[in-house]
Amino acid sequence: EDQVTQSPEALRLQEGESSSLNCSYTVSGLRGLFWYRQDPGKGPEFLFTLYSAGEEKEKERLKATLTKKESFLHITAPKPEDSATYLCAVQARYGGATNKLIFGTGTLLAVQP
Amino acid sequence: NAGVTQTPKFRILKIGQSMTLQCTQDMNHNYMYWYRQDPGMGLKLIYYSVGAGITDKGEVPNGYNVSRSTTEDFPLRLELAAPSQTSVYFCASSYSMSLAGGDEQYFGPGTRLTVT
């Protein structure tokens, strides 16, 4: 069964304290892994897409990496405005020519000043 | 570009009532999706559409219906609302579904629905 597991469920950091969020997955036929940021009461906001093991993407203080079984979202010197829930989703084939996104339950990140 | 817009933002329904959640995108995306998000659960796909006039069921379609008469609009219909449909509903769209890029989904702000 296709599955996405994110850890930890919640993470509290001090401003400037770097850390990593994990997304492990089991899926037959990975067709991309996506990272989203979700603020309270808002829709998920797209951050990165990774398609193959070894690929890396960066945006400001965030860096996403991908292996054959997991992805990491590294946060360097975080600021309070980085506080949000970070969602990971893997894209798999869903019959015919369409794909589906399988979402993890997210990591709630709180960065304290 | 407004992106993906949804109305209403909040709604309270009584059991057995019906309603339509509206979704519009102005990015000329062919692919559109409806998800529900429940506490402690990942987003679950309700229905999706690969173009005007073409829709199909996702993982949790029971109790819902959709239509897609234009590229821009993808309304979700709830018939005979039940407490189990209390959730936050998100509409999303994407340009493609290929590995060549453009398949990231863009989400609307959501509709928070309570059925009592």
PDB file of C-alpha atoms in Angstrom:
ATOM      1  CA  GLU A   1       0.000   0.000   0.000  1.00  0.00           C
ATOM      2  CA  ASP A   2       1.260   3.465  -0.867  1.00  0.00           C
ATOM      3  CA  GLN A   3       2.179   5.356   2.272  1.00  0.00           C
ATOM      4  CA  VAL A   4       3.853   8.564   3.399  1.00  0.00           C
ATOM      5  CA  THR A   5       5.111   9.075   6.958  1.00  0.00           C
ATOM      6  CA  GLN A   6       6.434  12.355   8.289  1.00  0.00           C
ATOM      7  CA  SER A   7       8.501  12.853  11.417  1.00  0.00           C
ATOM      8  CA  PRO A   8       8.577  14.365  13.866  1.00  0.00           C
ATOM      9  CA  GLU A   9       4.906  15.286  14.270  1.00  0.00           C
ATOM     10  CA  ALA A  10       5.925  18.531  15.942  1.00  0.00           C
ATOM     11  CA  LEU A  11       9.224  20.359  16.311  1.00  0.00           C
ATOM     12  CA  ARG A  12      10.075  23.388  18.381  1.00  0.00           C
ATOM     13  CA  LEU A  13      13.269  25.288  17.514  1.00  0.00           C
ATOM     14  CA  GLN A  14      14.953  28.390  18.739  1.00  0.00           C
ATOM     15  CA  GLU A  15      15.577  31.070  16.130  1.00  0.00           C
ATOM     16  CA  GLY A  16      18.815  30.198  14.333  1.00  0.00           C
ATOM     17  CA  GLU A  17      18.758  26.532  15.403  1.00  0.00           C
ATOM     18  CA  SER A  18      19.008  24.430  12.225  1.00  0.00           C
ATOM     19  CA  SER A  19      17.218  21.092  11.891  1.00  0.00           C
ATOM     20  CA  SER A  20      15.667  18.648   9.432  1.00  0.00           C
ATOM     21  CA  LEU A  21      12.210  17.252   8.814  1.00  0.00           C
ATOM     22  CA  ASN A  22      11.824  13.724   7.462  1.00  0.00           C
ATOM     23  CA  CYS A  23       9.414  12.242   4.945  1.00  0.00           C
ATOM     24  CA  SER A  24       9.659   8.496   4.346  1.00  0.00           C
ATOM     25  CA  TYR A  25       7.577   6.829   1.680  1.00  0.00           C
ATOM     26  CA  THR A  26       6.618   3.512   0.162  1.00  0.00           C
ATOM     27  CA  VAL A  27       5.045   3.818  -3.249  1.00  0.00           C
ATOM     28  CA  SER A  28       5.078   1.750  -6.389  1.00  0.00           C
ATOM     29  CA  GLY A  29       6.356   3.938  -9.160  1.00  0.00           C
ATOM     30  CA  LEU A  30       7.313   7.302  -7.657  1.00  0.00           C
ATOM     31  CA  ARG A  31       6.402  10.109 -10.016  1.00  0.00           C
ATOM     32  CA  GLY A  32       7.623  12.983  -7.919  1.00  0.00           C
ATOM     33  CA  LEU A  33       7.806  14.133  -4.312  1.00  0.00           C
ATOM     34  CA  PHE A  34       6.403  17.485  -3.266  1.00  0.00           C
ATOM     35  CA  TRP A  35       6.900  19.702  -0.248  1.00  0.00           C
ATOM     36  CA  TYR A  36       4.234  22.185   0.819  1.00  0.00           C
ATOM     37  CA  ARG A  37       3.973  24.745   3.588  1.00  0.00           C
ATOM     38  CA  GLN A  38       0.600  25.284   5.287  1.00  0.00           C
ATOM     39  CA  ASP A  39      -0.155  28.207   7.576  1.00  0.00           C
ATOM     40  CA  PRO A  40      -3.118  27.994   9.986  1.00  0.00           C
ATOM     41  CA  GLY A  41      -6.425  28.533   8.191  1.00  0.00           C
ATOM     42  CA  LYS A  42      -4.771  28.606   4.762  1.00  0.00           C
ATOM     43  CA  GLY A  43      -4.314  26.217   1.858  1.00  0.00           C
ATOM     44  CA  PRO A  44      -1.028  24.415   1.258  1.00  0.00           C
ATOM     45  CA  GLU A  45       1.593  26.524  -0.522  1.00  0.00           C
ATOM     46  CA  PHE A  46       3.890  24.782  -2.990  1.00  0.00           C
ATOM     47  CA  LEU A  47       7.608  24.765  -2.109  1.00  0.00           C
ATOM     48  CA  PHE A  48       9.524  22.090  -4.067  1.00  0.00           C
ATOM     49  CA  THR A  49       9.246  19.159  -6.446  1.00  0.00           C
ATOM     50  CA  LEU A  50      11.882  16.407  -6.516  1.00  0.00           C
ATOM     51  CA  TYR A  51      11.801  13.680  -9.154  1.00  0.00           C
ATOM     52  CA  SER A  52      14.844  11.473  -8.705  1.00  0.00           C
ATOM     53  CA  ALA A  53      17.167  10.228  -5.971  1.00  0.00           C
ATOM     54  CA  GLY A  54      20.062  12.603  -5.420  1.00  0.00           C
ATOM     55  CA  GLU A  55      18.129  15.652  -6.494  1.00  0.00           C
ATOM     56  CA  GLU A  56      18.244  18.770  -4.292  1.00  0.00           C
ATOM     57  CA  LYS A  57      16.298  22.038  -4.382  1.00  0.00           C
ATOM     58  CA  GLU A  58      16.828  25.208  -2.327  1.00  0.00           C
ATOM     59  CA  LYS A  59      14.757  28.238  -1.485  1.00  0.00           C
ATOM     60  CA  GLU A  60      15.950  30.794   1.052  1.00  0.00           C
ATOM     61  CA  ARG A  61      16.525  28.884   4.320  1.00  0.00           C
ATOM     62  CA  LEU A  62      14.981  25.640   3.025  1.00  0.00           C
ATOM     63  CA  LYS A  63      16.695  22.802   1.211  1.00  0.00           C
ATOM     64  CA  ALA A  64      14.940  19.610   0.108  1.00  0.00           C
ATOM     65  CA  THR A  65      16.753  16.378  -0.705  1.00  0.00           C
ATOM     66  CA  LEU A  66      15.558  13.010  -2.006  1.00  0.00           C
ATOM     67  CA  THR A  67      16.746   9.416  -1.663  1.00  0.00           C
ATOM     68  CA  LYS A  68      15.048   6.232  -2.842  1.00  0.00           C
ATOM     69  CA  LYS A  69      13.102   5.878   0.394  1.00  0.00           C
ATOM     70  CA  GLU A  70      12.887   9.320   1.985  1.00  0.00           C
ATOM     71  CA  SER A  71      13.168  13.041   1.639  1.00  0.00           C
ATOM     72  CA  PHE A  72      14.516  15.628   4.037  1.00  0.00           C
ATOM     73  CA  LEU A  73      13.593  19.251   4.395  1.00  0.00           C
ATOM     74  CA  HIS A  74      16.562  21.017   5.958  1.00  0.00           C
ATOM     75  CA  ILE A  75      15.911  24.341   7.627  1.00  0.00           C
ATOM     76  CA  THR A  76      19.009  26.488   8.145  1.00  0.00           C
ATOM     77  CA  ALA A  77      18.986  29.265  10.757  1.00  0.00           C
ATOM     78  CA  PRO A  78      15.182  29.381  10.925  1.00  0.00           C
ATOM     79  CA  LYS A  79      13.234  32.511  11.749  1.00  0.00           C
ATOM     80  CA  PRO A  80       9.856  32.810  13.520  1.00  0.00           C
ATOM     81  CA  GLU A  81       8.178  33.387  10.138  1.00  0.00           C
ATOM     82  CA  ASP A  82       9.182  29.841   9.143  1.00  0.00           C
ATOM     83  CA  SER A  83       6.677  28.535  11.691  1.00  0.00           C
ATOM     84  CA  ALA A  84       4.058  26.479   9.830  1.00  0.00           C
ATOM     85  CA  THR A  85       3.021  22.920   9.088  1.00  0.00           C
ATOM     86  CA  TYR A  86       5.190  21.331   6.409  1.00  0.00           C
ATOM     87  CA  LEU A  87       3.489  18.713   4.274  1.00  0.00           C
ATOM     88  CA  CYS A  88       5.136  16.071   2.136  1.00  0.00           C
ATOM     89  CA  ALA A  89       3.300  14.358  -0.730  1.00  0.00           C
ATOM     90  CA  VAL A  90       4.341  11.686  -3.185  1.00  0.00           C
ATOM     91  CA  GLN A  91       2.881  11.347  -6.634  1.00  0.00           C
ATOM     92  CA  ALA A  92       2.016   7.871  -7.880  1.00  0.00           C
ATOM     93  CA  ARG A  93       0.140   6.461 -10.815  1.00  0.00           C
ATOM     94  CA  TYR A  94      -3.632   6.327 -10.251  1.00  0.00           C
ATOM     95  CA  GLY A  95      -5.095   4.405 -13.131  1.00  0.00           C
ATOM     96  CA  GLY A  96      -4.872   5.279 -16.774  1.00  0.00           C
ATOM     97  CA  ALA A  97      -2.742   8.289 -17.460  1.00  0.00           C
ATOM     98  CA  THR A  98      -3.482  10.109 -14.241  1.00  0.00           C
ATOM     99  CA  ASN A  99      -1.462  10.477 -11.068  1.00  0.00           C
ATOM    100  CA  LYS A 100      -2.492  10.945  -7.463  1.00  0.00           C
ATOM    101  CA  LEU A 101      -0.873  12.725  -4.562  1.00  0.00           C
ATOM    102  CA  ILE A 102      -0.537  10.842  -1.295  1.00  0.00           C
ATOM    103  CA  PHE A 103      -0.046  13.261   1.574  1.00  0.00           C
ATOM    104  CA  GLY A 104       1.651  12.780   4.887  1.00  0.00           C
ATOM    105  CA  THR A 105       0.108  14.233   8.029  1.00  0.00           C
ATOM    106  CA  GLY A 106       2.698  16.973   8.283  1.00  0.00           C
ATOM    107  CA  THR A 107       5.265  18.326  10.733  1.00  0.00           C
ATOM    108  CA  LEU A 108       4.192  21.307  12.817  1.00  0.00           C
ATOM    109  CA  LEU A 109       7.216  23.577  13.156  1.00  0.00           C
ATOM    110  CA  ALA A 110       7.362  26.324  15.769  1.00  0.00           C
ATOM    111  CA  VAL A 111      10.359  28.690  15.751  1.00  0.00           C
ATOM    112  CA  GLN A 112      10.711  30.778  18.861  1.00  0.00           C
ATOM    113  CA  PRO A 113      12.543  34.137  18.901  1.00  0.00           C
TER     114      PRO A 113
ATOM    115  CA  ASN B   1      -3.558  36.232 -11.085  1.00  0.00           C
ATOM    116  CA  ALA B   2      -5.895  35.376  -8.254  1.00  0.00           C
ATOM    117  CA  GLY B   3      -4.835  31.707  -8.516  1.00  0.00           C
ATOM    118  CA  VAL B   4      -7.396  29.311  -7.035  1.00  0.00           C
ATOM    119  CA  THR B   5     -10.369  30.873  -5.281  1.00  0.00           C
ATOM    120  CA  GLN B   6     -13.004  29.119  -3.183  1.00  0.00           C
ATOM    121  CA  THR B   7     -16.324  30.177  -1.759  1.00  0.00           C
ATOM    122  CA  PRO B   8     -17.666  30.185   0.869  1.00  0.00           C
ATOM    123  CA  LYS B   9     -14.891  30.329   3.482  1.00  0.00           C
ATOM    124  CA  PHE B  10     -17.134  28.923   6.210  1.00  0.00           C
ATOM    125  CA  ARG B  11     -20.481  27.154   6.247  1.00  0.00           C
ATOM    126  CA  ILE B  12     -22.668  25.398   8.797  1.00  0.00           C
ATOM    127  CA  LEU B  13     -25.151  22.856   7.437  1.00  0.00           C
ATOM    128  CA  LYS B  14     -27.851  20.862   9.105  1.00  0.00           C
ATOM    129  CA  ILE B  15     -27.946  17.105   8.549  1.00  0.00           C
ATOM    130  CA  GLY B  16     -29.678  16.327   5.272  1.00  0.00           C
ATOM    131  CA  GLN B  17     -29.137  19.735   3.686  1.00  0.00           C
ATOM    132  CA  SER B  18     -27.280  20.147   0.406  1.00  0.00           C
ATOM    133  CA  MET B  19     -24.793  22.736  -0.805  1.00  0.00           C
ATOM    134  CA  THR B  20     -22.261  23.489  -3.518  1.00  0.00           C
ATOM    135  CA  LEU B  21     -18.683  24.502  -2.816  1.00  0.00           C
ATOM    136  CA  GLN B  22     -17.379  26.755  -5.560  1.00  0.00           C
ATOM    137  CA  CYS B  23     -13.863  26.639  -7.008  1.00  0.00           C
ATOM    138  CA  THR B  24     -12.393  28.804  -9.757  1.00  0.00           C
ATOM    139  CA  GLN B  25      -8.859  29.036 -11.141  1.00  0.00           C
ATOM    140  CA  ASP B  26      -7.471  31.641 -13.515  1.00  0.00           C
ATOM    141  CA  MET B  27      -4.229  29.888 -14.485  1.00  0.00           C
ATOM    142  CA  ASN B  28      -5.712  27.999 -17.447  1.00  0.00           C
ATOM    143  CA  HIS B  29      -4.893  24.676 -15.770  1.00  0.00           C
ATOM    144  CA  ASN B  30      -6.440  21.566 -17.226  1.00  0.00           C
ATOM    145  CA  TYR B  31      -6.248  19.510 -14.040  1.00  0.00           C
ATOM    146  CA  MET B  32      -8.368  20.270 -11.002  1.00  0.00           C
ATOM    147  CA  TYR B  33      -8.882  18.437  -7.722  1.00  0.00           C
ATOM    148  CA  TRP B  34     -10.982  18.420  -4.574  1.00  0.00           C
ATOM    149  CA  TYR B  35      -9.504  17.312  -1.258  1.00  0.00           C
ATOM    150  CA  ARG B  36     -10.725  17.117   2.290  1.00  0.00           C
ATOM    151  CA  GLN B  37      -8.456  17.618   5.288  1.00  0.00           C
ATOM    152  CA  ASP B  38      -9.361  16.180   8.673  1.00  0.00           C
ATOM    153  CA  PRO B  39      -7.369  16.684  11.896  1.00  0.00           C
ATOM    154  CA  GLY B  40      -4.450  14.271  12.144  1.00  0.00           C
ATOM    155  CA  MET B  41      -5.046  12.925   8.652  1.00  0.00           C
ATOM    156  CA  GLY B  42      -3.374  13.670   5.357  1.00  0.00           C
ATOM    157  CA  LEU B  43      -5.322  15.377   2.618  1.00  0.00           C
ATOM    158  CA  LYS B  44      -7.615  12.892   0.876  1.00  0.00           C
ATOM    159  CA  LEU B  45      -8.644  13.170  -2.786  1.00  0.00           C
ATOM    160  CA  ILE B  46     -12.406  13.312  -3.338  1.00  0.00           C
ATOM    161  CA  TYR B  47     -12.708  13.914  -7.090  1.00  0.00           C
ATOM    162  CA  TYR B  48     -10.503  15.156  -9.870  1.00  0.00           C
ATOM    163  CA  SER B  49     -10.852  16.407 -13.431  1.00  0.00           C
ATOM    164  CA  VAL B  50      -8.403  16.236 -16.326  1.00  0.00           C
ATOM    165  CA  GLY B  51     -10.278  18.755 -18.430  1.00  0.00           C
ATOM    166  CA  ALA B  52     -13.667  20.297 -19.140  1.00  0.00           C
ATOM    167  CA  GLY B  53     -16.304  17.590 -19.266  1.00  0.00           C
ATOM    168  CA  ILE B  54     -14.072  14.888 -17.744  1.00  0.00           C
ATOM    169  CA  THR B  55     -14.237  13.980 -14.077  1.00  0.00           C
ATOM    170  CA  ASP B  56     -13.402  10.904 -12.033  1.00  0.00           C
ATOM    171  CA  LYS B  57     -13.565   9.613  -8.479  1.00  0.00           C
ATOM    172  CA  GLY B  58     -10.705   9.853  -6.017  1.00  0.00           C
ATOM    173  CA  GLU B  59     -10.206   7.970  -2.760  1.00  0.00           C
ATOM    174  CA  VAL B  60     -13.254   9.231  -0.820  1.00  0.00           C
ATOM    175  CA  PRO B  61     -16.024  10.172  -3.308  1.00  0.00           C
ATOM    176  CA  ASN B  62     -19.095   8.902  -1.440  1.00  0.00           C
ATOM    177  CA  GLY B  63     -21.594  11.645  -0.653  1.00  0.00           C
ATOM    178  CA  TYR B  64     -20.146  14.075  -3.190  1.00  0.00           C
ATOM    179  CA  ASN B  65     -20.623  14.967  -6.841  1.00  0.00           C
ATOM    180  CA  VAL B  66     -18.729  17.196  -9.239  1.00  0.00           C
ATOM    181  CA  SER B  67     -19.077  18.710 -12.686  1.00  0.00           C
ATOM    182  CA  ARG B  68     -16.656  20.538 -14.963  1.00  0.00           C
ATOM    183  CA  SER B  69     -18.352  22.529 -17.683  1.00  0.00           C
ATOM    184  CA  THR B  70     -15.514  25.041 -18.138  1.00  0.00           C
ATOM    185  CA  THR B  71     -11.733  24.992 -17.704  1.00  0.00           C
ATOM    186  CA  GLU B  72     -11.970  27.546 -14.898  1.00  0.00           C
ATOM    187  CA  ASP B  73     -14.684  26.126 -12.633  1.00  0.00           C
ATOM    188  CA  PHE B  74     -14.921  22.883 -10.679  1.00  0.00           C
ATOM    189  CA  PRO B  75     -17.805  22.928  -8.161  1.00  0.00           C
ATOM    190  CA  LEU B  76     -18.249  20.228  -5.517  1.00  0.00           C
ATOM    191  CA  ARG B  77     -21.788  19.254  -4.576  1.00  0.00           C
ATOM    192  CA  LEU B  78     -22.705  17.765  -1.208  1.00  0.00           C
ATOM    193  CA  GLU B  79     -26.041  15.959  -1.213  1.00  0.00           C
ATOM    194  CA  LEU B  80     -27.749  15.028   2.060  1.00  0.00           C
ATOM    195  CA  ALA B  81     -25.012  16.338   4.337  1.00  0.00           C
ATOM    196  CA  ALA B  82     -23.862  14.076   7.176  1.00  0.00           C
ATOM    197  CA  PRO B  83     -21.719  14.823  10.269  1.00  0.00           C
ATOM    198  CA  SER B  84     -18.930  12.719   8.708  1.00  0.00           C
ATOM    199  CA  GLN B  85     -18.598  15.419   6.059  1.00  0.00           C
ATOM    200  CA  THR B  86     -17.489  17.977   8.629  1.00  0.00           C
ATOM    201  CA  SER B  87     -14.053  18.895   7.324  1.00  0.00           C
ATOM    202  CA  VAL B  88     -11.958  21.509   5.560  1.00  0.00           C
ATOM    203  CA  TYR B  89     -12.260  21.264   1.794  1.00  0.00           C
ATOM    204  CA  PHE B  90      -9.520  22.362  -0.571  1.00  0.00           C
ATOM    205  CA  CYS B  91      -9.656  22.801  -4.293  1.00  0.00           C
ATOM    206  CA  ALA B  92      -6.411  22.592  -6.273  1.00  0.00           C
ATOM    207  CA  SER B  93      -5.243  22.817  -9.863  1.00  0.00           C
ATOM    208  CA  SER B  94      -2.174  21.877 -11.876  1.00  0.00           C
ATOM    209  CA  TYR B  95      -0.886  22.492 -15.359  1.00  0.00           C
ATOM    210  CA  SER B  96       0.064  18.912 -16.137  1.00  0.00           C
ATOM    211  CA  MET B  97       0.604  15.453 -14.754  1.00  0.00           C
ATOM    212  CA  SER B  98       3.938  14.670 -16.354  1.00  0.00           C
ATOM    213  CA  LEU B  99       7.433  14.142 -15.040  1.00  0.00           C
ATOM    214  CA  ALA B 100       8.613  17.082 -17.099  1.00  0.00           C
ATOM    215  CA  GLY B 101       7.443  19.553 -14.489  1.00  0.00           C
ATOM    216  CA  GLY B 102       4.350  21.683 -14.186  1.00  0.00           C
ATOM    217  CA  ASP B 103       2.563  19.045 -12.154  1.00  0.00           C
ATOM    218  CA  GLU B 104       2.748  20.843  -8.829  1.00  0.00           C
ATOM    219  CA  GLN B 105      -0.707  21.520  -7.488  1.00  0.00           C
ATOM    220  CA  TYR B 106      -1.793  24.982  -6.393  1.00  0.00           C
ATOM    221  CA  PHE B 107      -4.368  25.124  -3.627  1.00  0.00           C
ATOM    222  CA  GLY B 108      -7.184  27.460  -2.778  1.00  0.00           C
ATOM    223  CA  PRO B 109      -7.722  28.892   0.721  1.00  0.00           C
ATOM    224  CA  GLY B 110     -10.249  26.233   1.709  1.00  0.00           C
ATOM    225  CA  THR B 111     -13.840  26.000   2.893  1.00  0.00           C
ATOM    226  CA  ARG B 112     -14.451  25.019   6.515  1.00  0.00           C
ATOM    227  CA  LEU B 113     -17.695  23.037   6.671  1.00  0.00           C
ATOM    228  CA  THR B 114     -19.534  21.935   9.796  1.00  0.00           C
ATOM    229  CA  VAL B 115     -22.511  19.580   9.606  1.00  0.00           C
ATOM    230  CA  THR B 116     -24.656  19.420  12.759  1.00  0.00           C
TER     231      THR B 116
END
